[in-house]
Amino acid sequence: MELKRVVITGLGALTPIGNTLDEYWNSLKNGVSGAAPIESFDASKFKTQFACELKNFNIQDHLDRKEARKLDKFSQYAMVSSAEAMADSGIDLEKINLDRAGVVWGSGIGGLKTFQDESRDFWAGDGTPRFNPFFIPKMIVDIAAGHISIKYGFRGPNYVTVSACASSNNAMIDAFNLIRLNKADIIMSGGSEACVNESGIGGFNALKALSTRNDDPKTASRPFDVDREGFVLGEGSAAIVIEELEHAKARGAKIYCEIVGSGLSADAHHITAPHPDGIGAKSVMVQALEEAGIQPEDIDYINVHGTSTPLGDIAETKAIKEVFGEHAYNLNISSTKSMTGHLLGAAGAIEAIACIKAIENNIVPPTINHFTDDPDIDNKLNFTFNKAQERTVDYALTNTFGFGGHNTSVIFKAYND
């Protein structure tokens, strides 16, 4: 069976550093930090009192108030970014086969705030079970894909992948495979997360996973810096229209780039810590290169997982050096989480867009907040510290790794007919 070629034809972004695709990309290029004191709830008693929240965002600018109340924030965000991606793609719903159009979305946690609020209200009451009839449909993680498919009438493959922080990379990989195996023509993919709430901050604080740099939130996410001490929680969504090449060409679509490789692995090591030698990270990058049919020397840019945790940044750096050898010193590497914070299950999608826009514009976004080299990290590598760099980007690779030892890599290629 001849595998189909797979391309990107639409993008949408709702992030802590921009509520549209263009705003997001401009902030990435300019090294804007999205971290600030939390405004959505009183965080004064929490160890971490800041996050990368959405800014100047009102769901009623996008959805009817009555309809918005039926959706948890993570689904609201999914609807907003997917609408932008659909508009960007130029798809005419009357001219495509809706049975071959699907949604494969990613979210690590889903409706956490809905679960928190409904549970709190029940236990604060007299024990009488008064639950919102939309409690379960708002909370379940698969519902975002359902809402998107209902809105656009997509009757093809429809589900949500759940692999913690690797979730939306898993979603894109599944979409890639479904299309190249001729199971679909178009798939809306991406991811959304909305965990900046009491349960999210409190839970990650209990794990000692978050930065507690409350006196200086904007510089708290500092991947590869010696003083990094945890990630900054973010929220938002990104959507990517993934399409079979000939289908895209037949309708005259704009083609951003091509997806050419992917990798999936497990560390089989620890529920939250990466393997210290980065063996799972190494495996997915090797798999992606082999599937793409390219050499390590072909990669120009790696958007790393780079969460700003003491162990994770070291393990990923080791893996990159082992996979890429001497070419590792010719690469541009950056962690855009230094700006957006960590969007958990949506991280892969917003970071994929960073790669896609880097290819389109030949600009590598920076890793901001670098102050002091870490002697345990090879600082001869080009981490694109503090300022974007211009370079030709023909191939970009993005890594995402999740609690549970889930590892994923995706390779994007500049499109050539």
Short mmCIF file of C-alpha atoms in Angstrom, two decimals:
data_model
loop_
_atom_site.label_atom_id
_atom_site.label_comp_id
_atom_site.label_asym_id
_atom_site.label_seq_id
_atom_site.Cartn_x
_atom_site.Cartn_y
_atom_site.Cartn_z
CA MET A 1 0.00 0.00 0.00
CA GLU A 2 1.36 3.40 -0.97
CA LEU A 3 1.30 5.80 1.96
CA LYS A 4 -0.29 9.20 1.36
CA ARG A 5 1.61 12.42 1.92
CA VAL A 6 0.31 14.55 4.77
CA VAL A 7 0.36 18.34 5.02
CA ILE A 8 -0.71 21.17 7.34
CA THR A 9 -3.32 23.55 5.91
CA GLY A 10 -4.75 25.47 8.88
CA LEU A 11 -3.62 26.78 12.25
CA GLY A 12 -5.29 28.30 15.30
CA ALA A 13 -3.84 29.36 18.65
CA LEU A 14 -5.19 30.54 21.99
CA THR A 15 -2.24 30.94 24.34
CA PRO A 16 -0.96 32.85 27.37
CA ILE A 17 1.08 35.06 25.01
CA GLY A 18 -1.52 35.63 22.31
CA ASN A 19 -5.18 34.86 21.65
CA THR A 20 -4.74 34.37 17.90
CA LEU A 21 -2.16 32.70 15.67
CA ASP A 22 -0.54 35.98 14.67
CA GLU A 23 -0.42 37.31 18.24
CA TYR A 24 1.12 34.06 19.44
CA TRP A 25 3.82 34.01 16.75
CA ASN A 26 4.72 37.68 17.26
CA SER A 27 5.11 37.10 20.99
CA LEU A 28 7.27 34.03 20.38
CA LYS A 29 9.58 35.98 18.08
CA ASN A 30 9.87 38.80 20.58
CA GLY A 31 10.50 36.66 23.64
CA VAL A 32 7.39 37.64 25.59
CA SER A 33 6.74 35.93 28.92
CA GLY A 34 3.16 34.93 29.68
CA ALA A 35 3.72 34.41 33.42
CA ALA A 36 1.97 36.67 35.94
CA PRO A 37 0.22 36.50 39.31
CA ILE A 38 -2.90 34.32 39.12
CA GLU A 39 -6.12 36.30 38.60
CA SER A 40 -8.73 33.55 38.20
CA PHE A 41 -8.74 32.60 41.91
CA ASP A 42 -7.17 33.67 45.20
CA ALA A 43 -3.80 31.90 45.21
CA SER A 44 -2.39 33.69 48.26
CA LYS A 45 -2.25 30.50 50.36
CA PHE A 46 -0.60 28.40 47.65
CA LYS A 47 3.14 27.78 47.35
CA THR A 48 2.91 28.93 43.74
CA GLN A 49 0.90 32.10 43.20
CA PHE A 50 1.45 32.68 39.49
CA ALA A 51 0.84 30.96 36.17
CA CYS A 52 0.62 31.56 32.43
CA GLU A 53 -3.08 32.38 32.13
CA LEU A 54 -4.95 33.60 29.07
CA LYS A 55 -5.20 37.38 28.97
CA ASN A 56 -8.04 39.67 27.86
CA PHE A 57 -10.05 36.61 26.87
CA ASN A 58 -13.84 36.48 27.07
CA ILE A 59 -15.53 33.32 25.84
CA GLN A 60 -18.68 35.30 25.04
CA ASP A 61 -16.75 36.94 22.21
CA HIS A 62 -16.72 33.50 20.60
CA LEU A 63 -19.63 31.43 21.96
CA ASP A 64 -23.18 32.19 23.02
CA ARG A 65 -23.37 32.51 26.81
CA LYS A 66 -25.89 29.68 27.12
CA GLU A 67 -23.77 27.34 25.03
CA ALA A 68 -20.54 28.31 26.78
CA ARG A 69 -22.02 27.31 30.16
CA LYS A 70 -22.37 23.74 28.88
CA LEU A 71 -18.62 23.47 28.24
CA ASP A 72 -15.68 23.23 30.60
CA LYS A 73 -12.94 25.73 29.83
CA PHE A 74 -10.79 23.13 28.09
CA SER A 75 -13.59 22.53 25.57
CA GLN A 76 -14.26 26.25 25.22
CA TYR A 77 -10.61 26.77 24.34
CA ALA A 78 -10.76 23.90 21.84
CA MET A 79 -13.73 25.46 20.09
CA VAL A 80 -11.99 28.83 19.79
CA SER A 81 -8.69 27.58 18.37
CA SER A 82 -10.37 25.09 16.03
CA ALA A 83 -12.59 27.86 14.65
CA GLU A 84 -9.51 29.92 13.81
CA ALA A 85 -7.83 26.90 12.20
CA MET A 86 -10.93 26.14 10.12
CA ALA A 87 -11.08 29.73 8.89
CA ASP A 88 -7.35 29.67 8.14
CA SER A 89 -7.69 26.43 6.16
CA GLY A 90 -10.34 27.81 3.83
CA ILE A 91 -12.29 24.54 3.94
CA ASP A 92 -15.72 24.71 2.30
CA LEU A 93 -17.82 22.21 4.22
CA GLU A 94 -20.17 21.80 1.26
CA LYS A 95 -17.33 20.67 -0.99
CA ILE A 96 -15.67 17.97 1.14
CA ASN A 97 -16.70 14.44 2.07
CA LEU A 98 -17.69 14.82 5.73
CA ASP A 99 -17.47 11.06 6.22
CA ARG A 100 -13.73 11.39 5.60
CA ALA A 101 -13.21 14.39 7.88
CA GLY A 102 -12.43 13.73 11.54
CA VAL A 103 -11.18 15.10 14.84
CA VAL A 104 -8.31 13.67 16.86
CA TRP A 105 -7.73 15.95 19.83
CA GLY A 106 -5.42 15.81 22.84
CA SER A 107 -5.87 16.71 26.50
CA GLY A 108 -4.10 15.38 29.52
CA ILE A 109 -6.70 16.16 32.19
CA GLY A 110 -9.87 17.54 30.60
CA GLY A 111 -12.57 19.12 32.75
CA LEU A 112 -10.67 19.51 36.01
CA LYS A 113 -12.43 22.72 37.07
CA THR A 114 -15.85 21.22 36.43
CA PHE A 115 -15.01 18.20 38.58
CA GLN A 116 -13.56 20.44 41.30
CA ASP A 117 -16.52 22.80 41.42
CA GLU A 118 -19.24 20.14 41.31
CA SER A 119 -17.53 18.09 44.01
CA ARG A 120 -16.99 21.14 46.21
CA ASP A 121 -20.63 22.18 45.93
CA PHE A 122 -21.86 18.69 46.82
CA TRP A 123 -19.67 18.28 49.89
CA ALA A 124 -20.49 21.81 51.06
CA GLY A 125 -24.21 21.02 50.97
CA ASP A 126 -26.47 18.82 53.08
CA GLY A 127 -25.68 15.62 51.21
CA THR A 128 -28.59 15.94 48.79
CA PRO A 129 -27.26 15.01 45.34
CA ARG A 130 -27.79 18.17 43.29
CA PHE A 131 -25.49 17.96 40.30
CA ASN A 132 -25.47 19.95 37.09
CA PRO A 133 -26.92 17.75 34.31
CA PHE A 134 -23.90 18.74 32.22
CA PHE A 135 -21.42 17.66 34.93
CA ILE A 136 -20.31 14.48 33.16
CA PRO A 137 -20.46 15.80 29.57
CA LYS A 138 -18.42 18.85 30.63
CA MET A 139 -15.81 16.84 32.51
CA ILE A 140 -15.00 13.86 30.28
CA VAL A 141 -11.81 14.34 28.33
CA ASP A 142 -13.13 13.08 24.98
CA ILE A 143 -15.87 15.70 24.79
CA ALA A 144 -13.75 18.37 23.10
CA ALA A 145 -13.45 16.25 19.96
CA GLY A 146 -17.17 15.59 20.10
CA HIS A 147 -18.05 19.28 20.21
CA ILE A 148 -15.74 20.09 17.29
CA SER A 149 -17.16 17.28 15.14
CA ILE A 150 -20.75 18.33 15.90
CA LYS A 151 -20.04 21.94 14.96
CA TYR A 152 -18.54 21.08 11.56
CA GLY A 153 -20.39 17.85 10.82
CA PHE A 154 -17.20 15.78 10.67
CA ARG A 155 -18.28 12.12 10.65
CA GLY A 156 -14.87 10.49 10.32
CA PRO A 157 -12.53 9.29 13.11
CA ASN A 158 -13.31 11.09 16.36
CA TYR A 159 -11.56 10.76 19.72
CA VAL A 160 -9.16 12.32 22.22
CA THR A 161 -5.73 10.97 23.09
CA VAL A 162 -4.65 11.07 26.74
CA SER A 163 -0.95 10.70 27.52
CA ALA A 164 -0.34 13.54 29.98
CA CYS A 165 1.94 16.18 28.48
CA ALA A 166 2.43 14.14 25.30
CA SER A 167 -1.32 14.08 24.55
CA SER A 168 -1.55 16.50 21.62
CA ASN A 169 1.59 15.13 19.99
CA ASN A 170 -0.06 11.71 20.22
CA ALA A 171 -3.16 13.23 18.63
CA MET A 172 -1.18 14.66 15.71
CA ILE A 173 0.67 11.37 15.21
CA ASP A 174 -2.63 9.47 15.08
CA ALA A 175 -4.03 12.00 12.62
CA PHE A 176 -0.89 11.68 10.49
CA ASN A 177 -1.20 7.90 10.42
CA LEU A 178 -4.95 7.85 9.71
CA ILE A 179 -4.48 10.12 6.71
CA ARG A 180 -1.44 8.44 5.23
CA LEU A 181 -3.25 5.08 5.57
CA ASN A 182 -6.14 6.60 3.58
CA LYS A 183 -8.62 6.41 6.47
CA ALA A 184 -9.44 10.12 6.19
CA ASP A 185 -8.82 13.19 4.02
CA ILE A 186 -8.89 15.89 6.72
CA ILE A 187 -8.44 15.74 10.47
CA MET A 188 -8.71 18.60 12.93
CA SER A 189 -6.04 17.90 15.51
CA GLY A 190 -4.41 19.75 18.38
CA GLY A 191 -4.99 20.01 22.10
CA SER A 192 -6.44 22.06 24.94
CA GLU A 193 -5.96 22.31 28.69
CA ALA A 194 -7.47 24.43 31.48
CA CYS A 195 -5.83 23.50 34.76
CA VAL A 196 -4.99 26.90 36.22
CA ASN A 197 -7.32 26.45 39.19
CA GLU A 198 -7.07 25.42 42.83
CA SER A 199 -6.83 21.71 42.07
CA GLY A 200 -4.27 22.13 39.31
CA ILE A 201 -1.94 24.45 41.20
CA GLY A 202 -2.40 22.57 44.46
CA GLY A 203 -1.84 19.18 42.91
CA PHE A 204 1.31 20.13 41.05
CA ASN A 205 2.58 21.97 44.15
CA ALA A 206 2.16 18.74 46.13
CA LEU A 207 4.34 17.02 43.52
CA LYS A 208 6.94 19.80 43.92
CA ALA A 209 6.77 20.20 40.14
CA LEU A 210 6.07 23.95 39.93
CA SER A 211 8.37 26.92 40.28
CA THR A 212 7.72 28.93 43.43
CA ARG A 213 9.48 32.08 42.22
CA ASN A 214 6.57 34.28 43.34
CA ASP A 215 8.75 37.39 43.53
CA ASP A 216 9.60 37.22 39.82
CA PRO A 217 7.02 35.23 37.82
CA LYS A 218 8.11 36.42 34.38
CA THR A 219 11.52 34.79 34.73
CA ALA A 220 10.34 31.70 36.60
CA SER A 221 10.36 29.41 33.55
CA ARG A 222 14.07 29.20 32.77
CA PRO A 223 14.89 25.98 30.89
CA PHE A 224 18.55 24.90 31.00
CA ASP A 225 19.45 27.61 33.50
CA VAL A 226 21.30 26.48 36.63
CA ASP A 227 18.64 28.10 38.82
CA ARG A 228 15.61 26.42 37.23
CA GLU A 229 13.39 24.88 39.90
CA GLY A 230 10.17 23.74 38.26
CA PHE A 231 7.75 24.52 35.48
CA VAL A 232 5.13 27.26 35.20
CA LEU A 233 1.58 26.02 34.60
CA GLY A 234 -0.12 27.35 31.47
CA GLU A 235 -3.53 27.10 29.82
CA GLY A 236 -4.93 27.40 26.34
CA SER A 237 -5.29 25.54 23.08
CA ALA A 238 -3.92 25.09 19.59
CA ALA A 239 -5.55 23.54 16.53
CA ILE A 240 -3.93 22.14 13.40
CA VAL A 241 -5.74 21.09 10.22
CA ILE A 242 -3.96 18.00 8.90
CA GLU A 243 -4.80 16.98 5.34
CA GLU A 244 -3.91 14.55 2.59
CA LEU A 245 -1.69 16.32 0.06
CA GLU A 246 -3.69 15.69 -3.13
CA HIS A 247 -6.92 16.62 -1.37
CA ALA A 248 -5.36 19.90 -0.25
CA LYS A 249 -4.01 20.64 -3.72
CA ALA A 250 -7.35 19.87 -5.39
CA ARG A 251 -9.11 22.54 -3.34
CA GLY A 252 -6.28 25.07 -3.74
CA ALA A 253 -5.35 25.11 -0.06
CA LYS A 254 -2.44 27.01 1.39
CA ILE A 255 0.12 24.44 2.52
CA TYR A 256 2.26 25.40 5.50
CA CYS A 257 4.47 22.32 5.57
CA GLU A 258 4.48 18.53 5.53
CA ILE A 259 4.51 15.99 8.38
CA VAL A 260 7.10 13.34 7.58
CA GLY A 261 8.06 11.47 10.76
CA SER A 262 6.95 10.47 14.23
CA GLY A 263 8.10 8.46 17.20
CA LEU A 264 6.43 6.88 20.25
CA SER A 265 8.04 5.24 23.28
CA ALA A 266 7.85 4.65 27.02
CA ASP A 267 10.60 5.19 29.58
CA ALA A 268 9.25 2.31 31.72
CA HIS A 269 11.11 3.98 34.57
CA HIS A 270 9.08 6.25 36.91
CA ILE A 271 5.64 7.86 37.06
CA THR A 272 6.92 11.45 37.00
CA ALA A 273 10.71 11.49 36.52
CA PRO A 274 12.35 10.96 33.12
CA HIS A 275 14.87 8.20 32.59
CA PRO A 276 18.15 9.85 33.65
CA ASP A 277 19.87 8.83 30.42
CA GLY A 278 16.97 9.95 28.24
CA ILE A 279 16.56 6.52 26.63
CA GLY A 280 12.88 7.08 25.78
CA ALA A 281 13.60 10.52 24.36
CA LYS A 282 16.41 9.08 22.27
CA SER A 283 14.15 6.31 20.95
CA VAL A 284 11.40 8.63 19.68
CA MET A 285 13.82 10.95 17.90
CA VAL A 286 15.53 8.00 16.19
CA GLN A 287 12.15 6.57 15.17
CA ALA A 288 11.02 9.92 13.75
CA LEU A 289 14.20 10.33 11.72
CA GLU A 290 13.93 6.80 10.34
CA GLU A 291 10.26 7.22 9.43
CA ALA A 292 11.03 10.51 7.69
CA GLY A 293 13.86 8.83 5.77
CA ILE A 294 16.35 11.52 6.69
CA GLN A 295 19.67 11.79 8.52
CA PRO A 296 20.26 13.58 11.82
CA GLU A 297 22.19 16.22 9.87
CA ASP A 298 18.98 17.23 8.06
CA ILE A 299 17.29 18.62 11.18
CA ASP A 300 17.66 22.38 11.59
CA TYR A 301 15.60 23.08 14.70
CA ILE A 302 14.39 21.14 17.73
CA ASN A 303 11.60 22.53 19.88
CA VAL A 304 12.42 20.63 23.03
CA HIS A 305 10.13 19.49 25.84
CA GLY A 306 12.33 21.70 28.06
CA THR A 307 10.03 22.23 31.02
CA SER A 308 12.57 23.97 33.30
CA THR A 309 12.81 21.05 35.71
CA PRO A 310 16.17 20.00 37.18
CA LEU A 311 16.10 16.41 35.88
CA GLY A 312 14.12 16.73 32.65
CA ASP A 313 16.31 19.32 30.92
CA ILE A 314 19.45 17.28 31.57
CA ALA A 315 17.97 14.01 30.32
CA GLU A 316 16.66 15.56 27.10
CA THR A 317 19.99 17.24 26.40
CA LYS A 318 21.79 13.91 26.81
CA ALA A 319 19.40 12.29 24.36
CA ILE A 320 19.87 15.02 21.75
CA LYS A 321 23.65 14.75 21.93
CA GLU A 322 23.50 10.98 21.58
CA VAL A 323 21.12 11.04 18.60
CA PHE A 324 22.67 13.95 16.72
CA GLY A 325 26.35 13.62 17.58
CA GLU A 326 28.47 16.46 16.26
CA HIS A 327 25.48 17.88 14.38
CA ALA A 328 23.91 18.70 17.74
CA TYR A 329 26.20 21.75 17.79
CA ASN A 330 24.87 22.95 14.42
CA LEU A 331 21.22 22.77 15.47
CA ASN A 332 19.07 25.48 16.91
CA ILE A 333 17.34 24.25 20.06
CA SER A 334 14.73 26.16 21.99
CA SER A 335 12.11 25.70 24.68
CA THR A 336 9.14 27.94 24.02
CA LYS A 337 7.78 26.88 27.42
CA SER A 338 10.05 29.62 28.74
CA MET A 339 7.42 31.98 27.33
CA THR A 340 4.11 30.08 27.34
CA GLY A 341 4.60 28.00 30.44
CA HIS A 342 3.65 24.33 30.30
CA LEU A 343 0.23 23.71 28.76
CA LEU A 344 0.29 20.02 29.72
CA GLY A 345 -1.78 18.12 27.14
CA ALA A 346 -1.91 21.15 24.84
CA ALA A 347 1.86 21.68 24.88
CA GLY A 348 2.59 19.55 21.83
CA ALA A 349 0.10 21.44 19.69
CA ILE A 350 1.25 24.96 20.53
CA GLU A 351 4.88 23.87 20.14
CA ALA A 352 4.13 22.22 16.81
CA ILE A 353 2.83 25.59 15.64
CA ALA A 354 6.10 27.17 16.80
CA CYS A 355 7.93 24.69 14.53
CA ILE A 356 5.57 25.23 11.61
CA LYS A 357 5.92 29.01 11.82
CA ALA A 358 9.70 28.67 12.16
CA ILE A 359 9.72 26.77 8.86
CA GLU A 360 7.42 29.31 7.22
CA ASN A 361 9.44 32.34 8.36
CA ASN A 362 12.95 30.91 8.80
CA ILE A 363 13.06 32.27 12.33
CA VAL A 364 13.77 30.19 15.44
CA PRO A 365 11.98 31.47 18.56
CA PRO A 366 14.15 31.82 21.66
CA THR A 367 14.55 30.18 25.03
CA ILE A 368 14.14 33.23 27.27
CA ASN A 369 15.16 33.71 30.90
CA HIS A 370 18.67 32.35 30.60
CA PHE A 371 20.97 33.93 33.17
CA THR A 372 23.52 31.36 34.33
CA ASP A 373 24.91 28.28 32.60
CA ASP A 374 24.36 24.90 34.24
CA PRO A 375 27.67 22.99 34.47
CA ASP A 376 25.71 19.73 34.04
CA ILE A 377 24.43 20.85 30.61
CA ASP A 378 26.60 21.25 27.51
CA ASN A 379 26.28 24.98 26.89
CA LYS A 380 28.17 24.72 23.62
CA LEU A 381 24.81 23.67 22.21
CA ASN A 382 22.81 26.48 20.65
CA PHE A 383 19.77 26.81 22.91
CA THR A 384 18.78 30.08 21.14
CA PHE A 385 19.04 31.85 24.47
CA ASN A 386 17.09 35.08 25.01
CA LYS A 387 16.74 36.19 21.38
CA ALA A 388 15.20 34.72 18.22
CA GLN A 389 17.62 33.75 15.47
CA GLU A 390 17.22 33.79 11.71
CA ARG A 391 18.20 30.62 9.84
CA THR A 392 16.81 28.45 7.10
CA VAL A 393 14.56 25.84 8.65
CA ASP A 394 13.76 22.97 6.29
CA TYR A 395 13.19 20.35 8.97
CA ALA A 396 11.96 20.93 12.52
CA LEU A 397 11.48 18.33 15.23
CA THR A 398 9.34 18.72 18.33
CA ASN A 399 9.51 16.61 21.49
CA THR A 400 6.90 16.17 24.20
CA PHE A 401 7.16 13.84 27.18
CA GLY A 402 4.48 13.03 29.76
CA PHE A 403 4.04 11.72 33.29
CA GLY A 404 3.90 7.96 33.06
CA GLY A 405 6.98 7.90 30.86
CA HIS A 406 5.21 8.74 27.58
CA ASN A 407 7.54 10.11 24.86
CA THR A 408 6.69 11.52 21.43
CA SER A 409 8.48 13.23 18.55
CA VAL A 410 7.12 14.73 15.33
CA ILE A 411 9.08 16.02 12.33
CA PHE A 412 7.82 18.78 10.04
CA LYS A 413 9.35 19.49 6.64
CA ALA A 414 9.19 22.54 4.39
CA TYR A 415 6.76 21.69 1.62
CA ASN A 416 8.08 21.07 -1.87
CA ASP A 417 5.67 19.85 -4.54
#
